[in-house]
PDB file of C-alpha atoms in Angstrom:
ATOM      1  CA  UNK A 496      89.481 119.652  57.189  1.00 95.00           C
ATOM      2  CA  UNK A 497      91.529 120.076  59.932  1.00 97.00           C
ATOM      3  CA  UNK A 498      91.981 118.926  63.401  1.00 98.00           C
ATOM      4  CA  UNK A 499      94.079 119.080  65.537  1.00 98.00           C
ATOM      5  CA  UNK A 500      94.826 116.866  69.577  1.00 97.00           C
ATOM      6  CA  UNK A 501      96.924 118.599  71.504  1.00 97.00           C
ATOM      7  CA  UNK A 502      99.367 116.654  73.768  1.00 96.00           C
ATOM      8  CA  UNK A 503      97.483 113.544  73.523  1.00 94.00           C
ATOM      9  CA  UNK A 504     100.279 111.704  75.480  1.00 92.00           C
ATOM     10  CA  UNK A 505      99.371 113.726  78.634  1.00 92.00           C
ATOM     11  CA  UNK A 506      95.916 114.989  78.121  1.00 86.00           C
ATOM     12  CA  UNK A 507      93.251 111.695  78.025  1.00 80.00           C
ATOM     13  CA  UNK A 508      92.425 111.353  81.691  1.00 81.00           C
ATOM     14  CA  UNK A 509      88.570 110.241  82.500  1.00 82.00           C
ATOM     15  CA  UNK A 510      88.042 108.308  79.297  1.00 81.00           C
ATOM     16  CA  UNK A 511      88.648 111.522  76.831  1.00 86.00           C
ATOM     17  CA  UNK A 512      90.480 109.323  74.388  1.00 90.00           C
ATOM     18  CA  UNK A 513      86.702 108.617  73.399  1.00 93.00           C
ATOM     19  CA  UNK A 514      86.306 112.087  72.038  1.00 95.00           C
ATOM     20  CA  UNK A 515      88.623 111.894  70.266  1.00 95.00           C
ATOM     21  CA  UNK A 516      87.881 108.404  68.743  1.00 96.00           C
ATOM     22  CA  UNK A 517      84.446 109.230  68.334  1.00 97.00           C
ATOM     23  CA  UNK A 518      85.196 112.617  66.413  1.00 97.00           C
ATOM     24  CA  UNK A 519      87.276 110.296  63.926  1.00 97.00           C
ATOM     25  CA  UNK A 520      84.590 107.612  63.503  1.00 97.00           C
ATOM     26  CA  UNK A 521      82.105 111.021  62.353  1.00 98.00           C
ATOM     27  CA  UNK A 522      84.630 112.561  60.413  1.00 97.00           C
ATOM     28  CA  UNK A 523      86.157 109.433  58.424  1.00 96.00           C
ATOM     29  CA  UNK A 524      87.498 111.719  55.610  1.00 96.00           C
ATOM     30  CA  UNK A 525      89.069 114.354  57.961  1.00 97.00           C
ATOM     31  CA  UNK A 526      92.885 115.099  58.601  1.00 98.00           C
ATOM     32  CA  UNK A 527      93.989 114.269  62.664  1.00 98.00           C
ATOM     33  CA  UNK A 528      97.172 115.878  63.220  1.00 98.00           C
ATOM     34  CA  UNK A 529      98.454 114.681  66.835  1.00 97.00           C
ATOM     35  CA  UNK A 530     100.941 117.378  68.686  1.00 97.00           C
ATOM     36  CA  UNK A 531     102.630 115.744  71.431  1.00 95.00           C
ATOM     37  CA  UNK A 532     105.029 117.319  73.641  1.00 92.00           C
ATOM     38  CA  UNK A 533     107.602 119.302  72.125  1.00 88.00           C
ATOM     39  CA  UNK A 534     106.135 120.218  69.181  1.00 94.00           C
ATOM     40  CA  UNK A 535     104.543 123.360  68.731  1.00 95.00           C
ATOM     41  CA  UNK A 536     100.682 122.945  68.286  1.00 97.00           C
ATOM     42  CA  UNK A 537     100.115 123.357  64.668  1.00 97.00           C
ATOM     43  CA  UNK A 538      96.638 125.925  65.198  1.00 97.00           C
ATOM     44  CA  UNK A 539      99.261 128.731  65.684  1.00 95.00           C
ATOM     45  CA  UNK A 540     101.086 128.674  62.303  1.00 93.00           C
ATOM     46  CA  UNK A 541      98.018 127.210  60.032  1.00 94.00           C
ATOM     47  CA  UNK A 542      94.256 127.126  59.874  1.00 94.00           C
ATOM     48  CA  UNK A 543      93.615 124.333  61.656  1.00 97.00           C
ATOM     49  CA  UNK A 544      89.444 123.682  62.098  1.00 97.00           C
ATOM     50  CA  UNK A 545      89.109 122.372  65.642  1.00 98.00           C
ATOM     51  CA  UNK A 546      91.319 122.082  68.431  1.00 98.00           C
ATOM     52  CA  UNK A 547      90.901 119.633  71.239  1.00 97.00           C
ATOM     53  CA  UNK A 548      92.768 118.906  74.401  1.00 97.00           C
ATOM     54  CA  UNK A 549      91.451 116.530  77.126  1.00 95.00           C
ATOM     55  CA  UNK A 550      91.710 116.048  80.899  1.00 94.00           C
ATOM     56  CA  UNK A 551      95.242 116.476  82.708  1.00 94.00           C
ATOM     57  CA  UNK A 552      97.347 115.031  85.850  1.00 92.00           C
ATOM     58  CA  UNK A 553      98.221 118.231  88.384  1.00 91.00           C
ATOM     59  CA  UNK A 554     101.521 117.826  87.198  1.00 92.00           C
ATOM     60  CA  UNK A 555     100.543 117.485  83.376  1.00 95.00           C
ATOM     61  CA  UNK A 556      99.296 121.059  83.999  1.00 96.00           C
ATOM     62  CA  UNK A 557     101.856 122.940  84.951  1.00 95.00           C
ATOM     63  CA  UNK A 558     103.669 121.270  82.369  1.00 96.00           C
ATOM     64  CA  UNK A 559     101.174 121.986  80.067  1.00 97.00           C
ATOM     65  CA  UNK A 560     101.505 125.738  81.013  1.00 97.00           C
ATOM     66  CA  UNK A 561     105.299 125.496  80.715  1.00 97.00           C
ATOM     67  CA  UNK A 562     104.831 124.347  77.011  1.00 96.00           C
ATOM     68  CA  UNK A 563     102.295 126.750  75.673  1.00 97.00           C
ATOM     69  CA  UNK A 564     103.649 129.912  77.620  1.00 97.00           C
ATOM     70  CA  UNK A 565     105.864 130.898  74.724  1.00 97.00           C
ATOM     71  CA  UNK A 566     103.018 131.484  72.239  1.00 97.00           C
ATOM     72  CA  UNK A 567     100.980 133.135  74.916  1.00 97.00           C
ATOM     73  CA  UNK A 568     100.276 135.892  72.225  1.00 97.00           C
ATOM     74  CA  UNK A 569      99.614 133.347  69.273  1.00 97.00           C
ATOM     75  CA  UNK A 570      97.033 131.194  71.196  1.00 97.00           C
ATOM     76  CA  UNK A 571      95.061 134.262  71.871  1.00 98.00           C
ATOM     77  CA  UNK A 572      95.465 135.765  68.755  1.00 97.00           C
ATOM     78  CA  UNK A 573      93.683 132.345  67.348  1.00 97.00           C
ATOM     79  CA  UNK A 574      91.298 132.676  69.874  1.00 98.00           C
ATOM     80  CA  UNK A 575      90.243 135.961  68.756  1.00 97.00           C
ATOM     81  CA  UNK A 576      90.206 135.037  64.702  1.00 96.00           C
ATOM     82  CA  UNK A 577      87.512 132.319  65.653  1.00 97.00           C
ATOM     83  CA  UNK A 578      89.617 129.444  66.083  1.00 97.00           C
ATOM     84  CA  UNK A 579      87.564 126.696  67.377  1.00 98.00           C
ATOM     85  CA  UNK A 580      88.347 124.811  70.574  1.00 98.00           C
ATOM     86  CA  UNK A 581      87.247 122.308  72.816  1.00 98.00           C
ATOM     87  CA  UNK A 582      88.774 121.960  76.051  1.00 97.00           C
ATOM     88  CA  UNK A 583      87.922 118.985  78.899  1.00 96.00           C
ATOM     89  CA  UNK A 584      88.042 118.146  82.318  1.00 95.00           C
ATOM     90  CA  UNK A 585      90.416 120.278  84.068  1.00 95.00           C
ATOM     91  CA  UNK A 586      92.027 121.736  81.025  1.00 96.00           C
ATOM     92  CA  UNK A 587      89.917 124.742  81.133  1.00 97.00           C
ATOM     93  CA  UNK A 588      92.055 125.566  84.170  1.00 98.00           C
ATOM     94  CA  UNK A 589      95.872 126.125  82.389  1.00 98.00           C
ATOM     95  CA  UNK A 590      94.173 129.471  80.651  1.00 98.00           C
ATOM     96  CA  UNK A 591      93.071 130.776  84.608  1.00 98.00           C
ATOM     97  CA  UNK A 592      95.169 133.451  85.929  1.00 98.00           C
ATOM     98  CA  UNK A 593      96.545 130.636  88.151  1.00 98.00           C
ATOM     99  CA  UNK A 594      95.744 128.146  90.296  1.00 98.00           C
ATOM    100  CA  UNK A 595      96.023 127.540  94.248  1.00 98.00           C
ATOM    101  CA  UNK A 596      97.684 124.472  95.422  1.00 95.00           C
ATOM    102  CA  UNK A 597      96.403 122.567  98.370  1.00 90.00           C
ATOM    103  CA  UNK A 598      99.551 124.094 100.115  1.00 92.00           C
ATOM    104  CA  UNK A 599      99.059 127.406  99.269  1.00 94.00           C
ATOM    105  CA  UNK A 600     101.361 127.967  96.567  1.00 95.00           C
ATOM    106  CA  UNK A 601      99.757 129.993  93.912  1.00 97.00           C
ATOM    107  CA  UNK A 602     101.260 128.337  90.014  1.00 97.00           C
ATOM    108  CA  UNK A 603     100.553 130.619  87.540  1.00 98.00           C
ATOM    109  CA  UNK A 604      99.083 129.822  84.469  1.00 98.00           C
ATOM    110  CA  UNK A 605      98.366 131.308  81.202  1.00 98.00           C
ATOM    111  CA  UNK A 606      96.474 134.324  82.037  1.00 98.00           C
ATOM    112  CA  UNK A 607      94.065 134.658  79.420  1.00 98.00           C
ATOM    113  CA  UNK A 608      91.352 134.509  80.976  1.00 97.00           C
ATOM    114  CA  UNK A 609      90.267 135.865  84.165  1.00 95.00           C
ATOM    115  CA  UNK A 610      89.850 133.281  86.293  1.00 97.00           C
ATOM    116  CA  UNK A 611      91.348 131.352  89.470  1.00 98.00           C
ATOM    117  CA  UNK A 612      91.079 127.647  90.548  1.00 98.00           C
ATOM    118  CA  UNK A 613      91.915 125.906  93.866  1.00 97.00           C
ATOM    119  CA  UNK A 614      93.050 122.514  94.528  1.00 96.00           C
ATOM    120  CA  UNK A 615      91.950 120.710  97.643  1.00 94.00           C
ATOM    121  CA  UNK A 616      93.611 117.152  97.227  1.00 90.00           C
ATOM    122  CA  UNK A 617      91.464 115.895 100.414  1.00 89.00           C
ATOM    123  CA  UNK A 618      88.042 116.556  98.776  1.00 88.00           C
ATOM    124  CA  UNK A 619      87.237 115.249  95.205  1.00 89.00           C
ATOM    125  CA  UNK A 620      84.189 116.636  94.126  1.00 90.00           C
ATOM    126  CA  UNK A 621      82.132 113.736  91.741  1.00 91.00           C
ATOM    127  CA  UNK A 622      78.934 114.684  90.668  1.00 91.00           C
ATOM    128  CA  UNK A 623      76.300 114.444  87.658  1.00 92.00           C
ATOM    129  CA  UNK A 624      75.201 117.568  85.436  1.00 94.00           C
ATOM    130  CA  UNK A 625      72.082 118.380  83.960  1.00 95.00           C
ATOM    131  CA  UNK A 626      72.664 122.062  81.789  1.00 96.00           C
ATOM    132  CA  UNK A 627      71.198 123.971  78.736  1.00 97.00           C
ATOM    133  CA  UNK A 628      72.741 125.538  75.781  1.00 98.00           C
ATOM    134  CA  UNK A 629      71.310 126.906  72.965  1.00 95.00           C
ATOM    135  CA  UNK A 630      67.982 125.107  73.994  1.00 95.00           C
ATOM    136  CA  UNK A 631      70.082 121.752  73.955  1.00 97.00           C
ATOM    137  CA  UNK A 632      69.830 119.563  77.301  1.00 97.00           C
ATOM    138  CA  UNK A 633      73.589 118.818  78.434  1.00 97.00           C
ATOM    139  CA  UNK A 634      74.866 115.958  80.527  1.00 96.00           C
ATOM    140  CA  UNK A 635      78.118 115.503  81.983  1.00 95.00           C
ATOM    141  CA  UNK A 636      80.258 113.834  84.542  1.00 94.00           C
ATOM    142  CA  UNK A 637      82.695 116.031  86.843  1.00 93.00           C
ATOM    143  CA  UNK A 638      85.180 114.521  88.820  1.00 92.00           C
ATOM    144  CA  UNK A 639      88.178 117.048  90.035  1.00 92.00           C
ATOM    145  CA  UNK A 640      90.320 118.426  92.759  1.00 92.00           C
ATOM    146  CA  UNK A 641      89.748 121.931  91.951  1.00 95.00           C
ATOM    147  CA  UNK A 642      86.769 124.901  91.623  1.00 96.00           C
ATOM    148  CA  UNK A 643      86.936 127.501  89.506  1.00 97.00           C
ATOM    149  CA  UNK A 644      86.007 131.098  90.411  1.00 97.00           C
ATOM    150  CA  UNK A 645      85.603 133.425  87.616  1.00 96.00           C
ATOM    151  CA  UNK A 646      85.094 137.187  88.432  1.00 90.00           C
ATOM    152  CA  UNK A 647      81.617 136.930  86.420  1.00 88.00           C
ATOM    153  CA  UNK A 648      79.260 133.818  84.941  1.00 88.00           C
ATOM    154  CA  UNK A 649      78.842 136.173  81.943  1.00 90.00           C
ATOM    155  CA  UNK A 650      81.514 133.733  79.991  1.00 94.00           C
ATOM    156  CA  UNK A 651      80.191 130.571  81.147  1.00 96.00           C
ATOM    157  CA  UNK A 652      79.456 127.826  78.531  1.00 98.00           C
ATOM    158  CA  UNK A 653      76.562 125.947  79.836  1.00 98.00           C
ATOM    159  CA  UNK A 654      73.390 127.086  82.264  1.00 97.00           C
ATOM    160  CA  UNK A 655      73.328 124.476  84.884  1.00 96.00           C
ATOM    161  CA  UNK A 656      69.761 122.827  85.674  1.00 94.00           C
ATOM    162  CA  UNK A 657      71.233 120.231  88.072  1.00 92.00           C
ATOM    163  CA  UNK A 658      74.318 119.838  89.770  1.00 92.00           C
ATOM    164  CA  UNK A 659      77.041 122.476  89.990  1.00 93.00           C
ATOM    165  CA  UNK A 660      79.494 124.972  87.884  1.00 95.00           C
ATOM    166  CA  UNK A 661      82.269 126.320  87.730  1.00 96.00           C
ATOM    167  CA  UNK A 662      82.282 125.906  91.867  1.00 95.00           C
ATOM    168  CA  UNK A 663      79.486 125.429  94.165  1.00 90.00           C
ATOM    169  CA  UNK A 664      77.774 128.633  93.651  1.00 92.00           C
ATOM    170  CA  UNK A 665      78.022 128.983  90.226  1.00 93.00           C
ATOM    171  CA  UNK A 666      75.817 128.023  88.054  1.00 93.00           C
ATOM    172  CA  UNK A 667      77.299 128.608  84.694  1.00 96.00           C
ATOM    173  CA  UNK A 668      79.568 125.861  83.675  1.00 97.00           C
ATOM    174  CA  UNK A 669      82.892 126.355  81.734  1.00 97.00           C
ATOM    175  CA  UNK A 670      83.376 129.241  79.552  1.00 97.00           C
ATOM    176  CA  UNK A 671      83.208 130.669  76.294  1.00 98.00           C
ATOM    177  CA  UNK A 672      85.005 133.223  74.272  1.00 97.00           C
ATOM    178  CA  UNK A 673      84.484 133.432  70.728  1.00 98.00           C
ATOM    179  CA  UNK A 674      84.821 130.017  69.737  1.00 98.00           C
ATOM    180  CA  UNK A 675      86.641 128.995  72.378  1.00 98.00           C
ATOM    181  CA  UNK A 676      84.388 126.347  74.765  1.00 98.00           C
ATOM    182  CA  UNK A 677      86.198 124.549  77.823  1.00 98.00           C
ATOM    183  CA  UNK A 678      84.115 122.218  80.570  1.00 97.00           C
ATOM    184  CA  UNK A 679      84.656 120.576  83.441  1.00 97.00           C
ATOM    185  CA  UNK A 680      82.040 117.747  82.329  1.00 96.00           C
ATOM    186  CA  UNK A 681      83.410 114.245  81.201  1.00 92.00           C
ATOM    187  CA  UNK A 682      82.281 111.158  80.360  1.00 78.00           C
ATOM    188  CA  UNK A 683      82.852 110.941  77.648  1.00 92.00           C
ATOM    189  CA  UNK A 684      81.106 114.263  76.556  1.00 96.00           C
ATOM    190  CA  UNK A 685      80.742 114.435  73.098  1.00 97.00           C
ATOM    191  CA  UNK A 686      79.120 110.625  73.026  1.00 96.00           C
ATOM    192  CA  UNK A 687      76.756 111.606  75.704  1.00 96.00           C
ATOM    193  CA  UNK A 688      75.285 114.279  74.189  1.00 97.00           C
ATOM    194  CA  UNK A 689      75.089 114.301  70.289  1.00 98.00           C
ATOM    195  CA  UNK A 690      73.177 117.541  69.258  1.00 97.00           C
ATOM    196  CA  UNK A 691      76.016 119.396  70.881  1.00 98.00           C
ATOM    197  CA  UNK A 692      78.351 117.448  69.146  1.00 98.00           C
ATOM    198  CA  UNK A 693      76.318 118.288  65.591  1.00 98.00           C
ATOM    199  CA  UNK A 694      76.617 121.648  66.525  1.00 98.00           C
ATOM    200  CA  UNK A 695      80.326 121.233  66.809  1.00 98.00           C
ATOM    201  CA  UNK A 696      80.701 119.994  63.513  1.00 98.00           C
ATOM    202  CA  UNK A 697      78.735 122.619  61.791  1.00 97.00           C
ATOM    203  CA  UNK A 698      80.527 125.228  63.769  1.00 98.00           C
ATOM    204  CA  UNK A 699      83.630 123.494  62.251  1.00 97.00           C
ATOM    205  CA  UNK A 700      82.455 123.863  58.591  1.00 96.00           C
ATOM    206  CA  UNK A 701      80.597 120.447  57.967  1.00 97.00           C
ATOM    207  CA  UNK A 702      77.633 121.298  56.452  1.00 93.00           C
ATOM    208  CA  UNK A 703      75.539 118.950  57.342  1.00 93.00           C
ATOM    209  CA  UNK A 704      76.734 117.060  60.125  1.00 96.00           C
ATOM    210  CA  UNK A 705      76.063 113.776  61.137  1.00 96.00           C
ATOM    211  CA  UNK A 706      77.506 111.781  64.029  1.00 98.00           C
ATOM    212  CA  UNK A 707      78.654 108.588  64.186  1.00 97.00           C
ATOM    213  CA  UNK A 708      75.961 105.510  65.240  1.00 97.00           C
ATOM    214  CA  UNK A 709      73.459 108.610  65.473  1.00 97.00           C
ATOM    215  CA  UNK A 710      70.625 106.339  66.112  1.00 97.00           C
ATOM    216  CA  UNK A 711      71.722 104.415  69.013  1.00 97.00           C
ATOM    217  CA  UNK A 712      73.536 107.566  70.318  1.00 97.00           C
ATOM    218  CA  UNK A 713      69.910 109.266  70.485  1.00 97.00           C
ATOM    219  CA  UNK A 714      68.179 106.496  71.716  1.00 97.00           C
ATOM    220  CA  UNK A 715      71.001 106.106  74.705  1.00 97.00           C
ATOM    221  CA  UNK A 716      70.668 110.232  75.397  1.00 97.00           C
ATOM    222  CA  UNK A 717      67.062 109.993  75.401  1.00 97.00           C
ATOM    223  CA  UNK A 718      66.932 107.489  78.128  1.00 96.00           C
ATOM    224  CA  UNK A 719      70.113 109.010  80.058  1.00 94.00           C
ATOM    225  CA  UNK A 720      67.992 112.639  80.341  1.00 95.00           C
ATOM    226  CA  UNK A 721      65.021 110.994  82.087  1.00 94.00           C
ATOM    227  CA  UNK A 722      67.751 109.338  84.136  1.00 91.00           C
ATOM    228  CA  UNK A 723      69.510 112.275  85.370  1.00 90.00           C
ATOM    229  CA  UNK A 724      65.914 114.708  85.904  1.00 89.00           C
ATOM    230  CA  UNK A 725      65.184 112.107  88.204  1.00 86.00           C
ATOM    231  CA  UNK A 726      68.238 111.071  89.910  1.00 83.00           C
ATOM    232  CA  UNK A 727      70.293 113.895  90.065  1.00 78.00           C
ATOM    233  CA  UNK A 728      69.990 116.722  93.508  1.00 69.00           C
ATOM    234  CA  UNK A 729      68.936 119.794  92.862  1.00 62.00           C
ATOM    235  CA  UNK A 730      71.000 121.275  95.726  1.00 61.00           C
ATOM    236  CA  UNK A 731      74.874 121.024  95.327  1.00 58.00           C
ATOM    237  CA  UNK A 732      74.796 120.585  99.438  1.00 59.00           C
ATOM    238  CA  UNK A 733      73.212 116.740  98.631  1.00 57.00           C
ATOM    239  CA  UNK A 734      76.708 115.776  97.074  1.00 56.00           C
ATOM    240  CA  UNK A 735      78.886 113.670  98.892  1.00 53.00           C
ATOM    241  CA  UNK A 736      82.937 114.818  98.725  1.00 50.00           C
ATOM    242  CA  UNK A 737      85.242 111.682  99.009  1.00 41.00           C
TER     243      UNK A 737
END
């Protein structure tokens, strides 16, 4: 099995490194293949099982864009054959049609999928999530710059309960195409929230996934859910921008 980290030398903000390590403490026997900048992301040229890529800088993404332009056509290509993926934090954003800078400029971006974001560098939106997915509870951490406006929620990943998508009026968090998944939520997410992280591996091809420290990871998301059903607003309005 294969997986691969994309540009882990500029994509770990918000303590997505733990992702990462935690995907290598359930998958011991697994091969991590690490494409930093300049090398051309292995998924495009080989069957590769997962993809991951982690929160990035403002300036990380336009880089980011500026490295993965050239195989536009390959990355959706591998979208479209089922390639799995797993994008974090403000990732999500570099495959938007572009994104607005606090200035105005608009950067484009990789255009494949039809969506917009926009930066206001005065306002940093931190808030808690409570959402569903295939009758899973998720929770999640956002802290960003940006909204996202999609021209529909019919591609969103999640079903908010509690807190806010994609922007303040959405309620469908992140997207999903095929196998493709990106998010918004942090924190790290794949330790907070273990079923969804067993149904990442079996999506993957394990066949029957366990997770590292399951136990305590169960115990710690059991007592997290009755934490956020109580603590977090209902209405996005109740969250305080810094």
């Amino acid at each position: 099995m294969k997986i691969e980290i994309l540009y882990p030398d500029m994509a770990y903000l918000f303590g997505d490194a733990a992702n990462v390590r935690y995907l290598k403490a359930s998958l011991p026997t697994a091969e991590f293949i690490e494409t930093k900048k300049g090398s051309k992301p292995l998924f495009l040229s080989e069957k590769v099982n997962f993809v991951y890529m982690g929160a990035l800088t403002e300036r990380s993404q336009e880089e980011a864009v500026e490295l993965l332009l050239p195989y536009k056509d390959e990355f959706i290509k591998a979208i479209d054959n089922g390639t799995v993926f797993l994008f974090t934090g403000n990732t999500l954003e570099i495959l938007g049609e572009y994104i607005i800078d606090d200035d105005g400029k608009k950067i484009p971006c990789l255009g494949i999928f039809d969506y917009y974001a926009k930066r206001d560098y005065y306002h940093r939106h931190n808030s808690a999530c409570l959402a569903e997915f295939e009758n899973m509870k998720i929770m999640g951490f956002k802290t960003q710059f940006t909204m996202c406006y999609p021209k529909t929620d019919e591609k969103g990943l999640f079903k908010v309960e509690k807190g806010i998508g994609m922007n303040e009026k959405s309620k469908a968090e992140g997207i999903r195409v095929n196998n493709f998944m990106g998010t918004y939520l942090i924190g790290p997410l794949l330790i907070l929230n273990p079923d969804f992280t067993k149904y990442l591996l079996k999506l993957i091809g394990v066949e029957k996934p366990t997770i590292a420290f399951e136990k305590e990871a169960m115990e710690a998301y059991k007592k997290r859910y009755e934490d956020f059903l109580e603590r977090i607003p209902v209405k996005p309005e109740k969250y305080k921008k810094m």
